[in-house]
Coordinates of N, CA and C in Angstrom, one line a residue:
M1 N 149.4 118.5 81.8 CA 148.4 118.9 80.7 C 148.5 120.4 80.5
N2 N 148.7 120.8 79.2 CA 148.8 122.2 78.9 C 147.5 122.8 78.5
A3 N 147.4 124.1 78.4 CA 146.1 124.7 78.2 C 145.6 124.5 76.8
Q4 N 146.5 124.0 75.8 CA 146.0 123.8 74.5 C 145.3 122.4 74.3
N5 N 145.5 121.5 75.3 CA 145.0 120.2 75.2 C 144.0 120.0 76.4
M6 N 142.8 120.6 76.2 CA 141.8 120.6 77.3 C 140.4 120.1 76.8
S7 N 140.5 118.9 76.1 CA 139.2 118.3 75.7 C 138.5 117.7 77.0
I8 N 137.2 117.4 76.9 CA 136.5 116.9 78.0 C 137.1 115.5 78.5
V9 N 137.5 114.7 77.5 CA 138.1 113.4 77.9 C 139.4 113.6 78.6
T10 N 140.2 114.5 78.1 CA 141.5 114.8 78.8 C 141.3 115.3 80.2
L11 N 140.4 116.2 80.3 CA 140.1 116.8 81.6 C 139.7 115.7 82.6
V12 N 138.8 114.8 82.2 CA 138.4 113.8 83.1 C 139.5 112.8 83.5
L13 N 140.4 112.5 82.5 CA 141.5 111.6 82.8 C 142.5 112.2 83.7
H14 N 142.7 113.5 83.7 CA 143.7 114.1 84.5 C 143.1 114.7 85.8
A15 N 141.8 114.5 86.0 CA 141.3 114.9 87.3 C 141.8 114.0 88.4
S16 N 141.6 114.5 89.7 CA 142.0 113.7 90.8 C 141.1 112.5 91.0
W17 N 141.5 111.5 91.7 CA 140.7 110.3 91.8 C 139.3 110.6 92.5
V18 N 139.3 111.5 93.4 CA 138.0 111.9 94.1 C 137.0 112.5 93.1
V19 N 137.5 113.4 92.3 CA 136.7 114.0 91.2 C 136.2 113.0 90.2
Q20 N 137.2 112.1 89.8 CA 136.8 111.0 88.9 C 135.7 110.1 89.5
L21 N 135.8 109.8 90.8 CA 134.8 109.0 91.5 C 133.4 109.7 91.5
V22 N 133.5 111.0 91.7 CA 132.2 111.8 91.6 C 131.6 111.8 90.2
M23 N 132.5 112.0 89.2 CA 132.0 111.9 87.8 C 131.4 110.6 87.5
L24 N 132.1 109.5 87.9 CA 131.6 108.1 87.7 C 130.2 107.9 88.3
L25 N 130.1 108.4 89.6 CA 128.8 108.3 90.3 C 127.7 109.0 89.6
L26 N 128.0 110.2 89.2 CA 127.0 111.0 88.5 C 126.6 110.4 87.1
L27 N 127.6 109.8 86.4 CA 127.3 109.2 85.2 C 126.4 108.0 85.4
G28 N 126.7 107.2 86.4 CA 125.8 106.1 86.7 C 124.4 106.5 87.1
V29 N 124.3 107.6 87.9 CA 123.0 108.1 88.2 C 122.2 108.6 87.0
S30 N 123.0 109.2 86.1 CA 122.3 109.8 84.9 C 121.8 108.6 84.0
I31 N 122.6 107.5 83.9 CA 122.1 106.4 83.1 C 120.8 105.8 83.7
A32 N 120.8 105.6 85.1 CA 119.7 105.1 85.8 C 118.5 106.0 85.6
S33 N 118.7 107.3 85.6 CA 117.6 108.3 85.5 C 117.0 108.2 84.1
W34 N 117.9 108.1 83.0 CA 117.3 108.0 81.7 C 116.6 106.7 81.5
G35 N 117.1 105.6 82.1 CA 116.4 104.4 82.0 C 115.0 104.5 82.6
T36 N 114.9 105.2 83.8 CA 113.6 105.4 84.4 C 112.7 106.3 83.5
I37 N 113.3 107.3 82.9 CA 112.5 108.2 82.1 C 111.8 107.4 80.9
F38 N 112.6 106.6 80.2 CA 112.1 105.8 79.1 C 111.0 104.8 79.6
R39 N 111.2 104.2 80.7 CA 110.2 103.2 81.2 C 108.9 103.9 81.6
K40 N 109.1 105.1 82.2 CA 107.9 105.8 82.6 C 107.1 106.4 81.4
L41 N 107.8 106.7 80.4 CA 107.2 107.2 79.1 C 106.3 106.1 78.6
I42 N 106.8 104.9 78.5 CA 106.1 103.7 78.0 C 104.9 103.4 78.9
T43 N 105.2 103.4 80.2 CA 104.1 103.0 81.2 C 103.0 104.0 81.2
V44 N 103.3 105.3 81.3 CA 102.2 106.3 81.3 C 101.4 106.3 80.0
R45 N 102.1 106.2 78.9 CA 101.4 106.1 77.6 C 100.5 104.9 77.6
R46 N 100.9 103.8 78.0 CA 100.1 102.6 78.0 C 98.9 102.7 78.9
V47 N 99.1 103.3 80.1 CA 98.0 103.5 81.1 C 97.0 104.3 80.5
K48 N 97.4 105.4 79.9 CA 96.4 106.3 79.2 C 95.6 105.6 78.2
T49 N 96.3 104.9 77.3 CA 95.6 104.2 76.2 C 94.6 103.2 76.7
L50 N 95.0 102.3 77.7 CA 94.2 101.3 78.2 C 93.0 101.9 79.0
N51 N 93.2 102.9 79.7 CA 92.1 103.6 80.4 C 91.1 104.2 79.5
E52 N 91.6 104.8 78.4 CA 90.6 105.4 77.5 C 89.8 104.3 76.7
D53 N 90.5 103.2 76.4 CA 89.8 102.1 75.7 C 88.7 101.5 76.6
F54 N 89.0 101.3 77.9 CA 88.0 100.7 78.8 C 86.9 101.7 79.1
E55 N 87.2 103.0 79.3 CA 86.2 104.0 79.5 C 85.2 104.1 78.3
R56 N 85.8 104.0 77.1 CA 85.0 104.0 75.9 C 84.0 102.8 75.9
E57 N 84.6 101.6 76.2 CA 83.7 100.4 76.3 C 82.7 100.5 77.4
F58 N 83.1 101.1 78.5 CA 82.2 101.2 79.7 C 80.9 102.0 79.3
W59 N 81.1 103.1 78.6 CA 80.0 103.9 78.3 C 79.4 103.6 77.0
S60 N 79.8 102.5 76.4 CA 79.2 102.1 75.1 C 77.8 101.4 75.2
G61 N 77.5 101.0 76.5 CA 76.2 100.3 76.7 C 76.4 98.8 77.1
T62 N 77.6 98.4 77.1 CA 77.9 97.0 77.5 C 77.5 96.7 78.9
S63 N 76.8 95.6 79.2 CA 76.4 95.3 80.5 C 77.5 95.2 81.5
L64 N 77.3 95.6 82.8 CA 78.3 95.5 83.8 C 78.8 94.1 84.0
N65 N 77.9 93.1 83.9 CA 78.3 91.7 84.1 C 79.3 91.3 83.0
D66 N 79.0 91.7 81.7 CA 79.9 91.4 80.6 C 81.3 92.1 80.8
L67 N 81.2 93.3 81.2 CA 82.5 94.0 81.4 C 83.3 93.4 82.6
Y68 N 82.6 92.9 83.6 CA 83.3 92.3 84.7 C 83.9 91.0 84.3
A69 N 83.2 90.2 83.5 CA 83.7 88.9 83.0 C 85.0 89.2 82.2
S70 N 84.9 90.2 81.3 CA 86.1 90.5 80.5 C 87.2 91.0 81.3
A71 N 86.9 91.8 82.3 CA 88.0 92.4 83.2 C 88.6 91.3 84.0
A72 N 87.9 90.3 84.4 CA 88.4 89.2 85.2 C 89.3 88.3 84.4
Q73 N 89.0 88.2 83.1 CA 89.9 87.3 82.2 C 91.2 88.1 81.8
N74 N 91.1 89.4 81.7 CA 92.2 90.2 81.3 C 92.8 91.0 82.4
A75 N 92.9 90.4 83.6 CA 93.3 91.2 84.8 C 94.7 91.7 84.6
R76 N 95.6 90.9 84.0 CA 97.0 91.3 83.9 C 97.2 92.2 82.7
Q77 N 96.5 92.0 81.6 CA 96.7 92.8 80.4 C 95.9 94.1 80.4
G78 N 94.9 94.2 81.3 CA 94.0 95.3 81.3 C 94.7 96.5 81.9
G79 N 94.0 97.7 81.9 CA 94.5 98.9 82.4 C 94.1 99.1 83.9
P80 N 94.6 100.1 84.6 CA 94.3 100.3 86.0 C 92.8 100.5 86.2
M81 N 92.2 101.3 85.3 CA 90.7 101.6 85.5 C 89.9 100.3 85.4
E82 N 90.3 99.4 84.5 CA 89.6 98.2 84.4 C 89.7 97.3 85.6
R83 N 90.9 97.3 86.2 CA 91.1 96.5 87.4 C 90.4 97.2 88.6
I84 N 90.3 98.5 88.6 CA 89.5 99.2 89.7 C 88.1 98.8 89.6
F85 N 87.5 98.8 88.4 CA 86.2 98.4 88.1 C 85.9 97.0 88.6
A86 N 86.8 96.1 88.2 CA 86.7 94.7 88.6 C 86.7 94.5 90.1
S87 N 87.5 95.3 90.8 CA 87.5 95.2 92.3 C 86.2 95.6 92.9
G88 N 85.6 96.7 92.4 CA 84.3 97.2 92.9 C 83.2 96.2 92.6
M89 N 83.2 95.6 91.4 CA 82.2 94.6 91.0 C 82.3 93.3 91.8
R90 N 83.6 92.9 92.1 CA 83.9 91.7 92.8 C 83.3 91.8 94.2
E91 N 83.6 93.0 94.9 CA 83.2 93.2 96.2 C 81.6 93.3 96.3
Y92 N 81.1 94.0 95.3 CA 79.6 94.1 95.2 C 78.9 92.8 95.1
Q93 N 79.4 91.9 94.3 CA 78.8 90.6 94.1 C 79.0 89.7 95.3
K94 N 80.2 89.8 95.9 CA 80.4 89.0 97.1 C 79.4 89.4 98.2
L95 N 79.2 90.7 98.4 CA 78.3 91.1 99.4 C 76.9 90.6 99.1
R96 N 76.5 90.7 97.8 CA 75.2 90.2 97.4 C 75.0 88.7 97.6
E97 N 76.1 87.9 97.4 CA 76.1 86.5 97.6 C 75.9 86.2 99.1
R98 N 76.4 87.0 99.9 CA 76.2 86.9 101.4 C 74.8 87.4 101.8
R99 N 74.0 87.7 100.8 CA 72.6 88.1 101.1 C 72.5 89.4 101.9
I100 N 73.5 90.3 101.7 CA 73.4 91.6 102.2 C 72.6 92.5 101.3
S101 N 71.6 93.0 101.8 CA 70.7 93.8 100.9 C 70.7 95.3 101.2
D102 N 71.4 95.7 102.3 CA 71.4 97.1 102.7 C 72.1 97.9 101.6
P103 N 71.5 98.9 100.9 CA 72.2 99.6 99.9 C 73.4 100.3 100.3
G104 N 73.4 100.9 101.5 CA 74.6 101.6 102.0 C 75.8 100.7 102.2
T105 N 75.5 99.5 102.8 CA 76.6 98.5 103.0 C 77.2 98.1 101.6
L106 N 76.3 97.8 100.7 CA 76.8 97.3 99.4 C 77.6 98.4 98.7
L107 N 77.1 99.7 98.7 CA 77.8 100.8 98.0 C 79.1 101.1 98.7
D108 N 79.1 101.1 100.0 CA 80.4 101.4 100.8 C 81.4 100.3 100.5
G109 N 81.0 99.1 100.5 CA 81.9 98.0 100.3 C 82.6 98.1 98.9
A110 N 81.7 98.4 97.9 CA 82.3 98.5 96.5 C 83.2 99.7 96.4
R111 N 82.8 100.8 97.1 CA 83.7 102.0 97.0 C 85.0 101.8 97.7
R112 N 85.0 101.1 98.9 CA 86.2 100.9 99.6 C 87.2 100.0 98.8
A113 N 86.6 99.0 98.1 CA 87.4 98.1 97.3 C 88.0 98.8 96.1
M114 N 87.3 99.7 95.5 CA 87.8 100.5 94.4 C 88.9 101.5 94.9
R115 N 88.7 102.1 96.0 CA 89.7 103.0 96.6 C 91.0 102.3 96.9
A116 N 90.9 101.1 97.5 CA 92.1 100.3 97.8 C 92.8 99.9 96.5
S117 N 92.0 99.5 95.5 CA 92.6 99.1 94.2 C 93.3 100.4 93.5
L118 N 92.6 101.5 93.6 CA 93.2 102.8 93.1 C 94.5 103.0 93.7
Q119 N 94.7 102.9 95.0 CA 95.9 103.1 95.7 C 97.0 102.2 95.3
R120 N 96.7 100.9 95.1 CA 97.7 100.0 94.6 C 98.1 100.3 93.2
E121 N 97.2 100.7 92.3 CA 97.5 101.1 90.9 C 98.4 102.3 90.9
M122 N 98.1 103.3 91.7 CA 98.9 104.5 91.7 C 100.3 104.2 92.3
D123 N 100.4 103.3 93.2 CA 101.8 103.0 93.7 C 102.6 102.4 92.6
V124 N 102.0 101.6 91.7 CA 102.8 101.1 90.6 C 103.1 102.2 89.6
I125 N 102.1 103.0 89.3 CA 102.4 104.0 88.3 C 103.4 105.1 88.8
E126 N 103.4 105.4 90.0 CA 104.3 106.4 90.6 C 105.7 105.9 90.9
S127 N 105.9 104.5 90.7 CA 107.2 104.0 91.0 C 108.3 104.6 90.1
G128 N 109.4 105.0 90.6 CA 110.4 105.6 89.8 C 110.5 107.1 90.0
L129 N 109.4 107.7 90.3 CA 109.4 109.2 90.5 C 110.3 109.7 91.6
S130 N 110.4 108.9 92.7 CA 111.3 109.3 93.8 C 112.7 109.3 93.3
L131 N 113.1 108.4 92.4 CA 114.5 108.4 91.9 C 114.7 109.7 91.1
L132 N 113.8 110.0 90.2 CA 114.0 111.3 89.4 C 114.0 112.5 90.3
A133 N 113.2 112.5 91.3 CA 113.2 113.7 92.3 C 114.6 113.7 93.0
S134 N 115.1 112.6 93.4 CA 116.4 112.6 94.1 C 117.5 113.0 93.2
V135 N 117.5 112.5 92.0 CA 118.6 112.9 91.0 C 118.5 114.3 90.7
G136 N 117.3 114.9 90.5 CA 117.2 116.3 90.2 C 117.6 117.2 91.3
S137 N 117.4 116.8 92.6 CA 117.7 117.7 93.7 C 119.2 117.5 94.2
V138 N 119.7 116.3 94.1 CA 121.0 116.0 94.7 C 122.2 116.1 93.8
S139 N 122.0 115.8 92.5 CA 123.1 115.8 91.5 C 123.9 117.1 91.4
P140 N 123.2 118.2 91.4 CA 124.0 119.5 91.3 C 124.9 119.6 92.5
Y141 N 124.5 119.2 93.7 CA 125.3 119.4 94.9 C 126.5 118.4 94.9
V142 N 126.2 117.2 94.4 CA 127.3 116.2 94.2 C 128.4 116.7 93.3
G143 N 127.9 117.3 92.1 CA 128.8 117.9 91.2 C 129.6 119.0 91.8
L144 N 128.9 119.8 92.6 CA 129.6 121.0 93.2 C 130.6 120.5 94.2
F145 N 130.3 119.4 94.9 CA 131.3 118.8 95.8 C 132.6 118.4 95.0
G146 N 132.4 117.8 93.9 CA 133.5 117.4 93.0 C 134.3 118.6 92.6
T147 N 133.6 119.7 92.2 CA 134.3 120.9 91.8 C 135.1 121.5 92.9
V148 N 134.5 121.6 94.1 CA 135.2 122.2 95.2 C 136.5 121.4 95.5
W149 N 136.3 120.1 95.6 CA 137.4 119.2 95.8 C 138.5 119.4 94.8
G150 N 138.1 119.4 93.5 CA 139.1 119.6 92.4 C 139.8 120.9 92.5
I151 N 139.1 122.0 92.9 CA 139.8 123.3 93.0 C 140.8 123.3 94.1
M152 N 140.4 122.7 95.2 CA 141.3 122.6 96.4 C 142.5 121.8 96.0
H153 N 142.3 120.7 95.3 CA 143.4 119.8 94.8 C 144.3 120.6 93.9
A154 N 143.7 121.4 93.0 CA 144.5 122.2 92.0 C 145.4 123.2 92.7
F155 N 144.8 124.0 93.6 CA 145.5 125.0 94.3 C 146.6 124.4 95.3
T156 N 146.3 123.3 95.8 CA 147.4 122.6 96.6 C 148.6 122.3 95.7
G157 N 148.4 121.9 94.5 CA 149.5 121.7 93.6 C 150.3 122.9 93.2
F158 N 149.7 124.1 93.3 CA 150.3 125.3 93.0 C 151.1 125.9 94.1
A159 N 151.0 125.3 95.3 CA 151.6 125.9 96.5 C 153.2 126.0 96.4
G160 N 153.8 125.0 95.7 CA 155.3 125.1 95.6 C 155.8 125.9 94.4
M161 N 154.9 126.5 93.6 CA 155.3 127.3 92.5 C 155.6 128.7 92.9
E162 N 156.7 129.2 92.3 CA 157.0 130.6 92.6 C 156.2 131.6 91.8
Q163 N 155.8 131.1 90.6 CA 155.0 132.0 89.7 C 153.8 131.2 89.1
V164 N 152.6 131.7 89.4 CA 151.4 131.0 88.9 C 150.8 131.9 87.8
T165 N 150.5 131.4 86.7 CA 149.9 132.1 85.6 C 148.5 131.5 85.3
L166 N 147.8 132.2 84.5 CA 146.5 131.6 84.1 C 146.6 130.3 83.3
A167 N 147.7 130.2 82.6 CA 147.9 129.0 81.8 C 148.1 127.7 82.7
T168 N 148.7 128.0 83.9 CA 148.9 126.9 84.8 C 147.6 126.6 85.7
V169 N 146.8 127.6 85.9 CA 145.7 127.5 86.7 C 144.5 126.9 86.0
A170 N 144.3 127.3 84.7 CA 143.2 127.0 83.9 C 142.9 125.5 83.8
P171 N 143.9 124.6 83.5 CA 143.6 123.2 83.4 C 143.0 122.6 84.7
G172 N 143.6 122.9 85.8 CA 143.1 122.4 87.1 C 141.6 122.8 87.4
I173 N 141.4 124.1 87.2 CA 140.0 124.6 87.4 C 139.0 124.0 86.4
A174 N 139.4 123.8 85.2 CA 138.6 123.2 84.2 C 138.2 121.8 84.5
E175 N 139.2 121.0 85.0 CA 139.0 119.7 85.5 C 137.9 119.6 86.5
A176 N 138.0 120.5 87.5 CA 137.0 120.6 88.6 C 135.6 120.9 88.1
L177 N 135.5 121.9 87.2 CA 134.2 122.3 86.7 C 133.5 121.3 85.9
V178 N 134.2 120.3 85.4 CA 133.6 119.2 84.6 C 132.6 118.5 85.5
A179 N 132.9 118.3 86.8 CA 132.0 117.6 87.7 C 130.7 118.4 87.9
T180 N 130.7 119.7 88.0 CA 129.5 120.4 88.0 C 128.7 120.3 86.7
A181 N 129.4 120.3 85.6 CA 128.7 120.2 84.3 C 128.0 118.8 84.3
I182 N 128.7 117.7 84.7 CA 128.0 116.4 84.7 C 126.9 116.3 85.6
G183 N 127.0 117.0 86.8 CA 125.9 117.1 87.7 C 124.7 117.7 87.2
L184 N 124.9 118.8 86.5 CA 123.7 119.5 85.8 C 123.2 118.6 84.7
F185 N 124.0 117.9 84.0 CA 123.6 117.1 82.9 C 122.7 116.0 83.4
A186 N 123.0 115.5 84.6 CA 122.1 114.5 85.2 C 120.9 115.1 85.8
A187 N 120.9 116.3 86.4 CA 119.8 116.8 87.1 C 118.7 117.4 86.2
I188 N 119.1 118.1 85.2 CA 118.1 118.9 84.4 C 117.1 117.9 83.7
P189 N 117.5 116.9 83.0 CA 116.5 116.0 82.4 C 115.6 115.3 83.5
A190 N 116.2 115.0 84.7 CA 115.4 114.3 85.7 C 114.4 115.3 86.3
V191 N 114.7 116.6 86.4 CA 113.7 117.5 86.9 C 112.6 117.7 85.9
L192 N 112.9 117.9 84.6 CA 111.9 118.1 83.6 C 111.0 116.9 83.5
A193 N 111.6 115.7 83.5 CA 110.8 114.4 83.4 C 109.9 114.3 84.6
Y194 N 110.4 114.6 85.8 CA 109.6 114.5 87.0 C 108.4 115.4 86.9
N195 N 108.6 116.6 86.5 CA 107.5 117.5 86.4 C 106.4 117.1 85.4
R196 N 106.9 116.6 84.3 CA 106.0 116.1 83.2 C 105.2 114.8 83.7
F197 N 105.9 113.9 84.3 CA 105.2 112.7 84.8 C 104.3 113.0 85.9
A198 N 104.7 113.8 86.8 CA 103.8 114.2 87.9 C 102.5 114.8 87.4
H199 N 102.6 115.6 86.4 CA 101.4 116.2 85.8 C 100.5 115.2 85.2
D200 N 101.1 114.3 84.4 CA 100.4 113.2 83.7 C 99.7 112.3 84.7
I201 N 100.5 111.9 85.7 CA 99.9 111.0 86.7 C 98.8 111.6 87.5
D202 N 98.9 112.9 87.8 CA 97.8 113.6 88.5 C 96.5 113.6 87.6
R203 N 96.7 113.7 86.3 CA 95.5 113.6 85.5 C 94.9 112.2 85.4
V204 N 95.8 111.2 85.4 CA 95.3 109.8 85.4 C 94.6 109.6 86.7
T205 N 95.1 110.1 87.8 CA 94.5 109.9 89.1 C 93.1 110.5 89.2
L206 N 93.0 111.7 88.7 CA 91.7 112.4 88.7 C 90.7 111.7 87.8
Q207 N 91.2 111.2 86.6 CA 90.3 110.4 85.7 C 89.8 109.2 86.4
Q208 N 90.6 108.5 87.2 CA 90.2 107.2 87.8 C 89.3 107.5 89.0
E209 N 89.6 108.6 89.7 CA 88.7 109.0 90.9 C 87.3 109.4 90.3
T210 N 87.3 110.1 89.2 CA 86.0 110.4 88.6 C 85.2 109.2 88.2
F211 N 86.0 108.2 87.6 CA 85.3 107.0 87.3 C 84.7 106.3 88.5
I212 N 85.4 106.2 89.6 CA 84.9 105.6 90.8 C 83.6 106.2 91.2
E213 N 83.6 107.5 91.2 CA 82.3 108.2 91.6 C 81.2 108.0 90.6
E214 N 81.5 107.9 89.3 CA 80.5 107.7 88.3 C 80.0 106.2 88.4
F215 N 80.9 105.3 88.6 CA 80.4 103.9 88.8 C 79.7 103.7 90.1
S216 N 80.0 104.4 91.1 CA 79.3 104.4 92.4 C 77.9 104.9 92.2
N217 N 77.7 105.9 91.4 CA 76.4 106.5 91.1 C 75.6 105.4 90.4
I218 N 76.2 104.7 89.5 CA 75.5 103.7 88.7 C 75.0 102.6 89.6
L219 N 75.9 102.1 90.5 CA 75.5 101.1 91.5 C 74.4 101.6 92.4
Q220 N 74.5 102.9 92.8 CA 73.4 103.4 93.7 C 72.1 103.4 93.0
R221 N 72.1 103.8 91.7 CA 70.8 103.8 90.9 C 70.3 102.3 90.8
N222 N 71.2 101.4 90.6 CA 70.8 100.0 90.5 C 70.2 99.5 91.8
L223 N 70.8 99.9 92.9 CA 70.3 99.5 94.2 C 68.9 100.1 94.5
G224 N 68.6 101.1 93.8 CA 67.3 101.7 94.0 C 66.2 101.1 93.2
T225 N 66.5 100.0 92.4 CA 65.5 99.4 91.6 C 64.5 98.5 92.4
P226 N 63.4 98.2 91.9 CA 62.4 97.4 92.7 C 63.0 96.0 93.0
A227 N 62.4 95.4 94.0 CA 62.9 94.1 94.5 C 62.8 93.0 93.5
S228 N 61.9 93.1 92.6 CA 61.7 92.1 91.5 C 62.9 92.0 90.6
S229 N 63.6 93.2 90.4 CA 64.7 93.2 89.5 C 66.0 93.3 90.2
A230 N 66.0 93.1 91.5 CA 67.3 93.3 92.3 C 68.3 92.3 91.9
A231 N 67.9 91.1 91.5 CA 68.8 90.0 91.2 C 69.6 90.3 90.0
T232 N 69.1 91.2 89.1 CA 69.8 91.5 87.9 C 70.2 92.9 87.8
S233 N 70.3 93.6 89.0 CA 70.5 95.0 89.0 C 71.9 95.4 88.5
A234 N 72.9 94.5 88.5 CA 74.2 94.8 88.1 C 74.4 94.5 86.6
S235 N 73.4 94.2 85.9 CA 73.5 93.8 84.5 C 73.3 95.0 83.6
G236 N 73.0 96.1 84.1 CA 72.8 97.2 83.2 C 72.8 98.5 83.9
R237 N 72.8 99.6 83.2 CA 72.8 101.0 83.8 C 71.6 101.7 83.5

C-alpha cells in the first residue's frame, strides 16, 4: 500500500490480523453500546412519563382504594411508582386483614414493602449502565493495544530495509492508529450516555423515594383516625 491510497477501508484491510481482530471487537462493542443507549433512552423516557402521570392522579384526590385497584389491574403496563404504591397498599391491607392494629407495625410493613419494590424497580431501570461504563473505560485501552501491536508489526517489517522513508513508515503507522480511533469512537458516546442516564436515574430514584415518604405520611395520618373510621382509613387522604 502506497501513501497515496490511505483511505480508512484500505488501512483496515491492510492491517495485521491482530489489529483487525481488535477493530472487529471494538466495532461489535460499539454496536452493543449504541443499542443499549437507544433502549435506555426509551426506557427512561417511559418511566418519567408513567411516574408523572401516576403522581398527578395520586394527588388529584382519587381514593387510595381506587388507585390500588387500578394499579393491581395495570401492574405490567404501569410505571415504577405505581407498582411501588401497590406494594405498600398490598402489605398494608394484608396486615389489616390479619387484624394487626398497631400503627407502627402497619406503617413499617408498608414502608419495607415499598423499599423492596423500589430496589427491584431500580435494578431494572439501571440495567445496561454497567455495559456503558465498561465500554467507556476499557475501549480506549483496547484500541491502544491494537495501535501498539500495529506499530510493532510495522517496524518489524522495516527491519530488512536499508533505507526507511516517511512514505514507507506512514501507511503502517496509520493502520495502527485506526484502532485507537475506533476505540475512542466506541468510548466517547458510551461515557456521555452513561453520565446522562446516571443523572436521570438519580432524579427518578429521588422522586420515588420522596413519594414513599409522602405516602407513608398519608398512611400515618390515616392510622391516627378514630376507631370508628379505622375500617375505611385507606380510602382517603
